[in-house]
């Protein structure tokens, strides 16, 4: 959650800078480019600036081959969201050689001085920070140890592994990759836990059958404790909205 706080803090600072520099757009674009170059070492993929109609104004430090989705533009255009930030779910982006990458974004509407009424501010676009969820998920799970040998894993809203001890599982559907590794075992129990409880926002404990644990291979009954990830308690209270899964 501290990482999301960090992104939200950066986003809100950029928004303040835009209000100050709205009459000098080149200054603002130079600021975004410089900050994007610095932030790429912290899992930031790109910072994108869109105009009020959702057309791309700038992107740094790299281009992302997808437009701003219409539902996110509509959210930013809504006056009641002018002081808020939106955290998206994970989404898939095509990259080089037909491959795909899974990213997330946090975005906010931009308001600046009106050209016709100097005392008023008007909607002038959207600022979006795209980041790599695998980066932060690795950081928060790599030192987690349950008991002697237990480890933590994270799945997104589609059941895709964002963190796991078995690195070859990353970016794969939790059920499909388990079946591929040990097709002789039924993983119906863990699939039910994930799809009917974890992804429904429940918290609890349960048991399921697996075909391995770390370097040990064979049928193993595992204990699982699970909880959804919330983003409701941060430095900036009441300013972050999480994208509706519907």
Coordinates of N, CA and C in Angstrom, one line a residue:
X1 N 0.8 -1.2 0.0 CA 0.0 0.0 0.0 C 0.9 1.3 0.0
X2 N 2.0 1.2 0.6 CA 2.9 2.4 0.6 C 3.3 2.7 -0.8
X3 N 3.5 1.7 -1.7 CA 3.9 2.0 -3.0 C 2.8 2.8 -3.8
X4 N 1.5 2.4 -3.6 CA 0.4 3.1 -4.2 C 0.3 4.5 -3.6
X5 N 0.6 4.7 -2.3 CA 0.7 6.0 -1.7 C 1.7 6.8 -2.4
X6 N 2.9 6.2 -2.7 CA 4.0 6.9 -3.4 C 3.5 7.4 -4.8
X7 N 2.8 6.5 -5.5 CA 2.3 6.9 -6.8 C 1.3 8.0 -6.8
X8 N 0.4 7.8 -5.8 CA -0.6 8.9 -5.6 C 0.0 10.2 -5.3
X9 N 1.0 10.2 -4.4 CA 1.7 11.4 -4.1 C 2.3 12.1 -5.3
X10 N 3.0 11.2 -6.1 CA 3.6 11.8 -7.4 C 2.5 12.4 -8.3
X11 N 1.4 11.7 -8.4 CA 0.4 12.1 -9.3 C -0.2 13.4 -8.9
X12 N -0.5 13.6 -7.6 CA -1.1 14.8 -7.1 C -0.1 15.9 -7.2
X13 N 1.2 15.7 -7.0 CA 2.2 16.7 -7.2 C 2.3 17.2 -8.6
X14 N 2.2 16.2 -9.6 CA 2.1 16.6 -11.0 C 0.9 17.5 -11.3
X15 N -0.2 17.1 -10.7 CA -1.4 17.8 -10.9 C -1.3 19.3 -10.4
X16 N -0.7 19.5 -9.3 CA -0.4 20.8 -8.8 C 0.5 21.6 -9.7
X17 N 1.5 20.9 -10.2 CA 2.5 21.5 -11.2 C 1.7 22.0 -12.4
X18 N 0.8 21.1 -12.9 CA 0.0 21.5 -14.1 C -0.8 22.8 -13.9
X19 N -1.4 22.9 -12.7 CA -2.2 24.1 -12.4 C -1.3 25.4 -12.5
X20 N 0.0 25.2 -12.0 CA 0.9 26.3 -12.0 C 1.4 26.6 -13.4
X21 N 1.7 25.5 -14.1 CA 2.4 25.7 -15.4 C 1.4 25.6 -16.6
X22 N 0.1 25.6 -16.4 CA -0.9 25.4 -17.4 C -0.8 26.4 -18.6
X23 N -0.2 27.6 -18.3 CA 0.0 28.6 -19.3 C 1.3 28.4 -20.0
X24 N 2.1 27.5 -19.5 CA 3.5 27.2 -20.1 C 3.6 25.7 -20.3
X25 N 2.9 25.1 -21.3 CA 2.8 23.7 -21.4 C 4.1 23.0 -21.6
X26 N 5.1 23.7 -22.3 CA 6.4 23.1 -22.5 C 7.1 22.8 -21.2
X27 N 7.0 23.7 -20.3 CA 7.6 23.5 -18.9 C 7.0 22.2 -18.3
X28 N 5.7 22.0 -18.4 CA 5.1 20.8 -17.8 C 5.6 19.5 -18.4
X29 N 5.6 19.5 -19.8 CA 6.1 18.3 -20.5 C 7.5 18.0 -20.1
X30 N 8.4 19.0 -20.0 CA 9.8 18.8 -19.6 C 9.8 18.2 -18.2
X31 N 9.0 18.6 -17.3 CA 9.0 18.1 -16.0 C 8.6 16.6 -16.0
X32 N 7.5 16.3 -16.8 CA 7.1 14.9 -16.8 C 8.2 14.0 -17.4
X33 N 8.9 14.5 -18.4 CA 9.9 13.6 -19.1 C 11.1 13.4 -18.1
X34 N 11.5 14.4 -17.3 CA 12.5 14.3 -16.3 C 12.1 13.3 -15.2
X35 N 10.9 13.5 -14.7 CA 10.5 12.6 -13.6 C 10.3 11.2 -14.0
X36 N 9.8 11.0 -15.3 CA 9.6 9.6 -15.8 C 10.9 8.9 -15.9
X37 N 11.9 9.6 -16.3 CA 13.3 9.0 -16.4 C 13.8 8.5 -15.1
X38 N 13.5 9.3 -14.1 CA 13.9 9.0 -12.7 C 13.1 7.8 -12.1
X39 N 11.8 7.9 -12.3 CA 10.9 6.9 -11.7 C 10.9 5.5 -12.4
X40 N 11.5 5.4 -13.5 CA 11.5 4.1 -14.2 C 12.2 3.1 -13.4
X41 N 13.1 3.5 -12.5 CA 13.8 2.5 -11.6 C 13.0 2.1 -10.5
X42 N 11.7 2.6 -10.4 CA 10.8 2.2 -9.3 C 9.5 1.6 -9.9
X43 N 9.7 0.9 -11.0 CA 8.6 0.2 -11.6 C 7.6 1.0 -12.4
X44 N 8.0 2.2 -12.7 CA 7.1 3.1 -13.5 C 7.4 2.8 -15.0
X45 N 6.4 2.5 -15.8 CA 6.6 2.2 -17.2 C 6.5 3.4 -18.0
X46 N 5.5 4.3 -17.7 CA 5.3 5.5 -18.5 C 4.4 6.5 -17.8
X47 N 4.7 7.8 -18.1 CA 3.7 8.8 -17.6 C 3.1 9.4 -18.9
X48 N 1.8 9.4 -19.0 CA 1.1 9.8 -20.2 C 0.2 11.0 -19.9
X49 N 0.2 12.0 -20.8 CA -0.6 13.2 -20.7 C -1.6 13.2 -21.8
X50 N -2.9 13.3 -21.6 CA -3.9 13.4 -22.6 C -4.6 14.7 -22.5
X51 N -5.1 15.1 -23.7 CA -5.9 16.4 -23.7 C -7.3 16.1 -23.3
X52 N -8.2 17.1 -23.2 CA -9.6 16.9 -22.7 C -10.4 15.9 -23.5
X53 N -10.0 15.6 -24.7 CA -10.7 14.6 -25.6 C -10.1 13.2 -25.6
X54 N -9.1 13.1 -24.8 CA -8.4 11.8 -24.7 C -7.3 11.5 -25.7
X55 N -6.9 12.6 -26.4 CA -5.8 12.5 -27.4 C -4.5 12.6 -26.6
X56 N -3.5 11.8 -27.0 CA -2.2 11.8 -26.4 C -1.5 13.0 -26.7
X57 N -1.0 13.7 -25.6 CA -0.2 14.9 -25.7 C 1.3 14.5 -25.6
X58 N 1.6 13.7 -24.6 CA 3.0 13.2 -24.5 C 3.1 11.9 -23.7
X59 N 4.2 11.2 -23.8 CA 4.4 10.0 -23.1 C 5.9 9.8 -22.8
X60 N 6.3 9.5 -21.6 CA 7.7 9.4 -21.3 C 7.8 8.2 -20.2
X61 N 8.9 7.4 -20.2 CA 10.0 7.5 -21.2 C 9.8 6.6 -22.4
X62 N 8.6 6.0 -22.6 CA 8.4 5.2 -23.7 C 6.9 5.3 -24.2
X63 N 6.7 4.9 -25.4 CA 5.3 4.9 -26.0 C 4.6 3.6 -25.6
X64 N 3.3 3.8 -25.3 CA 2.5 2.6 -24.9 C 1.4 2.4 -26.0
X65 N 1.4 1.3 -26.7 CA 0.5 1.1 -27.9 C -1.0 0.9 -27.6
X66 N -1.5 1.6 -26.6 CA -2.9 1.5 -26.4 C -3.5 2.9 -26.0
X67 N -4.7 3.3 -26.5 CA -5.2 4.6 -26.1 C -5.7 4.6 -24.7
X68 N -6.1 5.8 -24.2 CA -6.8 5.9 -22.9 C -8.2 5.3 -23.1
X69 N -8.6 4.3 -22.3 CA -9.9 3.7 -22.5 C -11.0 4.7 -22.2
X70 N -12.1 4.6 -23.0 CA -13.2 5.6 -23.0 C -13.8 5.7 -21.6
X71 N -13.9 4.6 -20.9 CA -14.5 4.7 -19.5 C -13.7 5.4 -18.5
X72 N -12.3 5.4 -18.7 CA -11.5 6.1 -17.8 C -11.5 7.6 -18.2
X73 N -11.6 7.9 -19.4 CA -11.7 9.3 -19.8 C -13.0 9.9 -19.3
X74 N -14.1 9.1 -19.4 CA -15.4 9.6 -18.9 C -15.3 9.8 -17.4
X75 N -14.6 8.9 -16.7 CA -14.5 9.1 -15.2 C -13.7 10.4 -14.9
X76 N -12.6 10.7 -15.7 CA -11.9 11.9 -15.4 C -12.6 13.2 -15.8
X77 N -13.5 13.1 -16.8 CA -14.3 14.2 -17.2 C -15.4 14.6 -16.3
X78 N -15.8 13.7 -15.4 CA -16.9 13.9 -14.5 C -16.5 14.9 -13.4
X79 N -17.2 16.0 -13.3 CA -16.8 17.1 -12.3 C -16.6 16.6 -10.9
X80 N -17.4 15.6 -10.5 CA -17.3 15.2 -9.1 C -16.0 14.4 -8.8
X81 N -15.2 14.1 -9.9 CA -13.9 13.4 -9.7 C -12.7 14.3 -9.8
X82 N -12.9 15.6 -9.9 CA -11.9 16.5 -10.2 C -10.7 16.5 -9.2
X83 N -11.0 16.1 -7.9 CA -9.9 16.1 -6.9 C -9.5 14.6 -6.5
X84 N -9.9 13.7 -7.3 CA -9.7 12.3 -7.0 C -8.6 11.7 -8.0
X85 N -8.2 10.5 -7.6 CA -7.3 9.7 -8.4 C -7.9 8.3 -8.6
X86 N -7.7 7.7 -9.7 CA -8.3 6.4 -10.0 C -7.2 5.3 -10.2
X87 N -7.3 4.3 -9.4 CA -6.4 3.1 -9.5 C -7.1 2.0 -10.3
X88 N -6.5 1.6 -11.4 CA -7.1 0.6 -12.3 C -6.8 -0.8 -11.9
X89 N -7.5 -1.7 -12.5 CA -7.1 -3.1 -12.3 C -6.0 -3.4 -13.3
X90 N -5.4 -4.6 -13.2 CA -4.4 -4.9 -14.2 C -5.0 -5.0 -15.6
X91 N -4.2 -4.7 -16.6 CA -4.7 -4.8 -18.0 C -3.5 -5.3 -18.9
X92 N -3.8 -5.8 -20.0 CA -2.9 -6.4 -20.9 C -2.5 -5.5 -22.0
X93 N -1.2 -5.4 -22.3 CA -0.7 -4.5 -23.4 C 0.2 -5.3 -24.3
X94 N 0.0 -5.2 -25.6 CA 0.9 -5.9 -26.6 C 2.2 -5.2 -26.6
X95 N 3.3 -6.0 -26.6 CA 4.6 -5.4 -26.7 C 5.3 -6.1 -27.8
X96 N 6.6 -6.0 -27.9 CA 7.4 -6.5 -29.0 C 7.2 -8.0 -29.3
X97 N 7.3 -8.3 -30.6 CA 7.3 -9.7 -31.1 C 6.1 -10.5 -30.6
X98 N 4.9 -9.8 -30.7 CA 3.7 -10.5 -30.4 C 3.4 -10.9 -28.9
X99 N 4.3 -10.5 -28.0 CA 4.2 -10.8 -26.6 C 3.3 -9.8 -26.0
X100 N 2.8 -10.1 -24.8 CA 2.0 -9.2 -24.0 C 2.5 -9.0 -22.6
X101 N 2.3 -7.8 -22.1 CA 2.7 -7.4 -20.7 C 1.5 -7.0 -19.9
X102 N 1.5 -7.3 -18.6 CA 0.4 -7.0 -17.7 C 0.8 -5.8 -16.8
X103 N 0.1 -4.7 -16.9 CA 0.4 -3.5 -16.2 C -0.8 -3.0 -15.4
X104 N -0.6 -1.9 -14.6 CA -1.6 -1.2 -13.9 C -1.4 0.3 -14.2
X105 N -2.4 1.1 -13.8 CA -2.2 2.5 -13.9 C -3.0 3.3 -12.8
X106 N -2.5 4.5 -12.5 CA -3.2 5.4 -11.6 C -3.3 6.7 -12.4
X107 N -4.5 7.3 -12.4 CA -4.7 8.5 -13.2 C -5.5 9.5 -12.5
X108 N -5.5 10.7 -13.0 CA -6.2 11.8 -12.4 C -6.6 12.9 -13.4
X109 N -7.7 13.6 -13.2 CA -8.0 14.7 -14.1 C -7.1 15.9 -13.9
X110 N -6.9 16.7 -15.0 CA -6.1 17.9 -14.9 C -7.0 19.1 -15.1
X111 N -6.9 20.1 -14.2 CA -7.6 21.3 -14.3 C -6.6 22.5 -14.3
X112 N -6.9 23.4 -15.2 CA -6.1 24.6 -15.3 C -7.0 25.9 -15.5
X113 N -6.3 27.0 -15.6 CA -7.0 28.3 -15.7 C -7.8 28.3 -17.0
X114 N -9.0 28.9 -17.0 CA -9.8 29.1 -18.1 C -9.2 30.3 -19.0
X115 N -9.3 30.1 -20.3 CA -8.8 31.2 -21.2 C -9.8 32.3 -21.3
X116 N -11.0 32.1 -21.0 CA -12.1 33.1 -21.0 C -12.4 33.7 -19.7
X117 N -12.1 33.0 -18.6 CA -12.4 33.5 -17.3 C -11.2 33.2 -16.4
X118 N -10.3 34.2 -16.2 CA -9.1 34.0 -15.5 C -9.3 33.5 -14.0
X119 N -10.5 33.7 -13.5 CA -10.7 33.3 -12.1 C -11.2 31.9 -12.0
X120 N -11.5 31.2 -13.1 CA -12.1 29.9 -13.1 C -11.1 28.8 -13.6
X121 N -11.3 27.6 -13.1 CA -10.5 26.4 -13.6 C -11.4 25.5 -14.4
X122 N -10.8 24.9 -15.5 CA -11.6 24.0 -16.3 C -10.9 22.7 -16.6
X123 N -11.6 21.7 -16.9 CA -11.0 20.4 -17.2 C -10.1 20.5 -18.5
X124 N -8.8 20.1 -18.3 CA -7.9 20.3 -19.4 C -7.2 19.0 -19.8
X125 N -7.6 17.9 -19.2 CA -7.0 16.6 -19.7 C -6.8 15.6 -18.6
X126 N -6.0 14.6 -18.8 CA -5.8 13.5 -17.9 C -4.3 13.2 -17.8
X127 N -3.9 12.9 -16.6 CA -2.5 12.4 -16.4 C -2.5 11.0 -15.9
X128 N -1.8 10.1 -16.5 CA -1.8 8.7 -16.2 C -0.4 8.2 -15.9
X129 N -0.2 7.5 -14.8 CA 1.1 6.8 -14.5 C 0.8 5.3 -14.7
X130 N 1.5 4.7 -15.6 CA 1.4 3.3 -15.8 C 2.6 2.6 -15.1
X131 N 2.3 1.5 -14.3 CA 3.4 0.9 -13.6 C 3.3 -0.6 -13.7
X132 N 4.4 -1.3 -13.3 CA 4.5 -2.7 -13.4 C 4.1 -3.4 -12.1
X133 N 3.0 -4.0 -12.0 CA 2.6 -4.6 -10.7 C 3.5 -5.8 -10.3
X134 N 4.2 -6.4 -11.2 CA 5.1 -7.5 -10.8 C 6.3 -6.9 -9.9
X135 N 6.6 -5.7 -10.2 CA 7.7 -5.0 -9.5 C 7.4 -4.9 -8.0
X136 N 6.2 -4.3 -7.7 CA 5.9 -4.1 -6.3 C 5.4 -5.4 -5.6
X137 N 4.8 -6.3 -6.4 CA 4.4 -7.6 -5.8 C 5.5 -8.4 -5.4
X138 N 6.6 -8.4 -6.1 CA 7.8 -9.1 -5.7 C 8.4 -8.5 -4.5
X139 N 8.5 -7.2 -4.4 CA 9.0 -6.5 -3.2 C 8.3 -6.9 -1.9
X140 N 6.9 -6.9 -2.0 CA 6.2 -7.1 -0.8 C 6.1 -8.6 -0.4
X141 N 6.4 -9.5 -1.3 CA 6.3 -11.0 -0.9 C 7.6 -11.7 -0.8
X142 N 8.7 -11.1 -1.3 CA 10.0 -11.9 -1.3 C 10.5 -12.3 0.1
X143 N 10.2 -11.5 1.1 CA 10.7 -11.9 2.4 C 9.6 -12.4 3.4
X144 N 8.4 -12.7 2.8 CA 7.3 -13.3 3.6 C 7.6 -14.8 3.8
X145 N 7.5 -15.2 5.0 CA 7.7 -16.6 5.3 C 6.7 -17.1 6.3
X146 N 5.8 -18.0 6.0 CA 4.8 -18.6 6.9 C 5.4 -19.9 7.4
X147 N 5.6 -19.9 8.8 CA 6.1 -21.2 9.3 C 7.6 -21.3 8.9
X148 N 7.9 -22.6 8.6 CA 9.3 -22.9 8.2 C 9.5 -22.7 6.7
X149 N 8.5 -23.1 5.9 CA 8.7 -23.1 4.5 C 7.6 -22.4 3.7
X150 N 6.6 -21.9 4.3 CA 5.5 -21.3 3.6 C 5.9 -20.0 2.9
X151 N 5.2 -19.7 1.8 CA 5.6 -18.5 1.0 C 4.3 -17.8 0.6
X152 N 4.4 -16.6 0.1 CA 3.2 -15.8 -0.3 C 3.1 -15.7 -1.8
X153 N 1.9 -15.7 -2.3 CA 1.7 -15.4 -3.7 C 0.5 -14.4 -3.9
X154 N 0.5 -13.7 -5.0 CA -0.5 -12.7 -5.3 C -1.1 -13.0 -6.7
X155 N -2.4 -13.0 -6.8 CA -3.1 -13.1 -8.1 C -3.9 -11.8 -8.3
X156 N -4.1 -11.4 -9.5 CA -5.0 -10.3 -9.8 C -6.4 -10.7 -10.0
X157 N -7.2 -9.7 -10.5 CA -8.7 -10.0 -10.6 C -9.0 -11.1 -11.6
X158 N -8.1 -11.5 -12.4 CA -8.3 -12.6 -13.4 C -7.7 -13.9 -13.0
X159 N -7.1 -13.9 -11.7 CA -6.5 -15.1 -11.3 C -5.1 -15.3 -11.9
X160 N -4.5 -14.2 -12.3 CA -3.1 -14.3 -12.9 C -2.1 -14.0 -11.8
X161 N -1.1 -14.9 -11.7 CA 0.0 -14.7 -10.7 C 0.8 -13.4 -11.0
X162 N 0.8 -12.5 -10.0 CA 1.7 -11.4 -10.0 C 2.9 -11.6 -9.1
X163 N 2.8 -12.5 -8.2 CA 4.0 -12.9 -7.4 C 3.9 -14.4 -7.0
X164 N 5.0 -15.1 -7.1 CA 5.0 -16.5 -6.7 C 6.4 -16.9 -6.5
X165 N 6.6 -17.9 -5.6 CA 7.9 -18.5 -5.4 C 8.5 -19.1 -6.6
X166 N 7.6 -19.8 -7.4 CA 8.0 -20.4 -8.7 C 7.9 -19.2 -9.8
X167 N 9.0 -18.7 -10.1 CA 9.0 -17.5 -11.0 C 8.4 -17.8 -12.4
X168 N 8.4 -19.1 -12.8 CA 7.8 -19.4 -14.1 C 6.3 -19.3 -14.1
X169 N 5.7 -19.2 -12.9 CA 4.3 -19.0 -12.8 C 3.8 -17.6 -13.0
X170 N 4.8 -16.7 -13.0 CA 4.4 -15.2 -13.1 C 3.7 -14.9 -14.5
X171 N 2.6 -14.2 -14.4 CA 1.9 -13.8 -15.6 C 1.1 -14.9 -16.2
X172 N 0.9 -16.1 -15.5 CA 0.1 -17.2 -15.9 C -1.1 -17.3 -15.0
X173 N -2.2 -17.9 -15.6 CA -3.4 -18.2 -14.8 C -3.0 -19.2 -13.8
X174 N -3.5 -19.0 -12.5 CA -3.1 -19.9 -11.4 C -3.5 -21.3 -11.6
X175 N -4.7 -21.6 -12.2 CA -5.1 -22.9 -12.4 C -4.4 -23.6 -13.6
X176 N -4.3 -22.9 -14.7 CA -3.7 -23.5 -15.9 C -2.3 -23.9 -15.7
X177 N -1.5 -23.0 -15.0 CA -0.1 -23.4 -14.8 C 0.1 -24.5 -13.8
X178 N -0.8 -24.6 -12.8 CA -0.7 -25.8 -11.9 C -1.0 -27.1 -12.6
X179 N -2.1 -27.0 -13.5 CA -2.4 -28.2 -14.3 C -1.3 -28.7 -15.2
X180 N -0.6 -27.7 -15.8 CA 0.5 -28.0 -16.7 C 1.6 -28.7 -15.9
X181 N 1.9 -28.2 -14.7 CA 3.0 -28.8 -14.0 C 2.7 -30.2 -13.4
X182 N 1.5 -30.4 -12.9 CA 1.1 -31.7 -12.4 C -0.3 -32.1 -12.9
X183 N -0.4 -32.6 -14.1 CA -1.8 -32.9 -14.6 C -2.5 -34.0 -13.9
X184 N -1.8 -34.8 -13.1 CA -2.4 -36.0 -12.5 C -3.2 -35.6 -11.2
X185 N -3.1 -34.3 -10.8 CA -3.7 -33.9 -9.6 C -4.9 -33.0 -9.9
X186 N -6.0 -33.1 -9.2 CA -7.1 -32.2 -9.3 C -6.9 -31.0 -8.5
X187 N -6.9 -29.8 -9.1 CA -6.7 -28.5 -8.3 C -8.1 -27.8 -8.2
X188 N -9.1 -28.6 -8.1 CA -10.5 -28.0 -8.0 C -10.6 -27.3 -6.6
X189 N -10.0 -27.7 -5.6 CA -10.1 -27.1 -4.3 C -9.5 -25.7 -4.3
X190 N -8.3 -25.6 -4.8 CA -7.6 -24.2 -4.8 C -8.3 -23.3 -5.8
X191 N -8.8 -23.9 -6.9 CA -9.6 -23.1 -7.9 C -10.8 -22.5 -7.3
X192 N -11.5 -23.3 -6.5 CA -12.7 -22.9 -5.8 C -12.4 -21.8 -4.8
X193 N -11.3 -22.0 -4.0 CA -10.9 -21.0 -3.0 C -10.6 -19.6 -3.7
X194 N -9.9 -19.7 -4.8 CA -9.5 -18.4 -5.5 C -10.8 -17.8 -6.2
X195 N -11.5 -18.6 -6.9 CA -12.6 -18.0 -7.7 C -13.8 -17.6 -6.9
X196 N -14.1 -18.4 -5.9 CA -15.4 -18.2 -5.2 C -15.2 -17.5 -3.8
X197 N -14.0 -17.4 -3.4 CA -13.8 -16.7 -2.1 C -12.8 -15.5 -2.2
X198 N -11.6 -15.8 -2.6 CA -10.5 -14.8 -2.7 C -10.9 -13.7 -3.6
X199 N -11.3 -14.0 -4.8 CA -11.7 -13.0 -5.8 C -13.0 -12.4 -5.6
X200 N -13.8 -12.9 -4.6 CA -15.0 -12.3 -4.2 C -14.8 -11.3 -3.0
X201 N -13.5 -11.1 -2.6 CA -13.2 -10.2 -1.5 C -13.2 -10.8 -0.1
X202 N -13.3 -12.2 0.0 CA -13.4 -12.8 1.3 C -12.0 -13.0 1.9
X203 N -11.9 -13.2 3.2 CA -10.7 -13.5 3.9 C -10.9 -14.8 4.7
X204 N -9.9 -15.6 4.8 CA -10.1 -16.8 5.6 C -8.9 -17.8 5.5
X205 N -9.1 -19.0 5.8 CA -8.1 -20.1 5.7 C -8.8 -21.3 5.1
X206 N -8.0 -22.2 4.6 CA -8.5 -23.5 4.0 C -7.4 -24.4 3.7
X207 N -7.7 -25.6 3.2 CA -6.7 -26.5 2.7 C -6.9 -26.9 1.3
X208 N -5.9 -27.3 0.6 CA -6.0 -27.8 -0.8 C -4.8 -28.8 -1.1
X209 N -5.0 -29.5 -2.1 CA -4.0 -30.5 -2.6 C -3.1 -29.9 -3.6
X210 N -1.8 -30.1 -3.5 CA -0.8 -29.6 -4.5 C 0.1 -30.8 -4.8
X211 N 0.9 -30.5 -5.9 CA 1.9 -31.5 -6.3 C 3.3 -31.2 -6.0
X212 N 3.5 -30.2 -5.2 CA 4.9 -29.8 -4.8 C 4.9 -28.8 -3.7
X213 N 6.0 -28.6 -3.1 CA 6.2 -27.4 -2.2 C 7.7 -27.1 -2.2
X214 N 8.0 -26.0 -2.7 CA 9.4 -25.6 -2.9 C 10.1 -26.7 -3.7
X215 N 11.1 -27.4 -3.1 CA 11.9 -28.4 -3.9 C 11.3 -29.8 -3.7
X216 N 10.3 -29.9 -2.8 CA 9.7 -31.2 -2.6 C 8.6 -31.5 -3.6
X217 N 8.6 -32.7 -4.2 CA 7.7 -33.1 -5.2 C 6.8 -34.3 -4.8
X218 N 5.5 -34.2 -5.1 CA 4.6 -35.3 -4.6 C 3.3 -34.7 -4.1
X219 N 2.3 -35.5 -3.9 CA 1.0 -35.0 -3.4 C 1.2 -34.4 -2.0
X220 N 0.9 -33.2 -1.8 CA 1.1 -32.5 -0.5 C -0.2 -31.7 -0.2
X221 N -0.7 -31.9 1.0 CA -1.8 -31.1 1.5 C -1.3 -29.8 2.1
X222 N -1.8 -28.7 1.6 CA -1.3 -27.4 2.0 C -2.4 -26.6 2.7
X223 N -2.0 -25.8 3.7 CA -2.8 -24.8 4.4 C -2.6 -23.5 3.7
X224 N -3.8 -22.8 3.5 CA -3.7 -21.5 2.9 C -4.5 -20.5 3.7
X225 N -3.9 -19.3 3.9 CA -4.5 -18.2 4.6 C -4.6 -17.1 3.5
X226 N -5.7 -16.5 3.3 CA -5.9 -15.5 2.2 C -6.6 -14.3 2.6
X227 N -6.3 -13.2 1.9 CA -7.0 -11.9 2.2 C -6.9 -11.1 0.9
X228 N -8.0 -10.3 0.7 CA -7.9 -9.3 -0.5 C -7.0 -8.2 -0.1
X229 N -6.5 -7.5 -1.1 CA -5.7 -6.3 -0.9 C -6.6 -5.1 -1.0
X230 N -6.5 -4.2 0.0 CA -7.3 -3.0 0.0 C -6.4 -1.8 -0.1
X231 N -6.9 -0.7 -0.6 CA -6.2 0.5 -0.7 C -7.0 1.7 -0.1
X232 N -7.4 1.5 1.1 CA -8.3 2.4 1.8 C -7.6 3.2 2.9
X233 N -6.4 2.9 3.2 CA -5.7 3.6 4.3 C -4.4 4.1 3.9
X234 N -4.3 5.3 3.4 CA -3.0 5.8 2.9 C -2.7 7.2 3.5
X235 N -1.6 7.8 2.9 CA -1.2 9.1 3.4 C -2.3 10.1 3.1
X236 N -2.9 10.0 1.8 CA -3.9 11.0 1.4 C -5.3 10.3 1.5
X237 N -6.0 10.6 2.5 CA -7.3 10.0 2.8 C -8.4 10.5 1.9
X238 N -9.2 9.6 1.4 CA -10.4 9.9 0.6 C -10.2 10.5 -0.8
X239 N -9.0 10.3 -1.3 CA -8.7 10.8 -2.7 C -8.5 9.7 -3.7
X240 N -8.4 8.4 -3.3 CA -8.2 7.3 -4.2 C -9.4 6.5 -4.4
X241 N -9.8 6.3 -5.7 CA -10.9 5.4 -6.1 C -10.3 4.2 -6.8
X242 N -10.8 3.0 -6.4 CA -10.3 1.8 -7.1 C -11.3 1.4 -8.2
X243 N -10.8 1.1 -9.4 CA -11.7 0.9 -10.5 C -12.7 -0.3 -10.3
X244 N -13.9 0.0 -10.6 CA -15.0 -1.0 -10.4 C -14.7 -2.2 -11.4
X245 N -14.7 -3.5 -10.9 CA -14.4 -4.6 -11.7 C -15.5 -4.8 -12.8
X246 N -16.7 -4.2 -12.7 CA -17.7 -4.4 -13.7 C -17.5 -3.4 -14.8

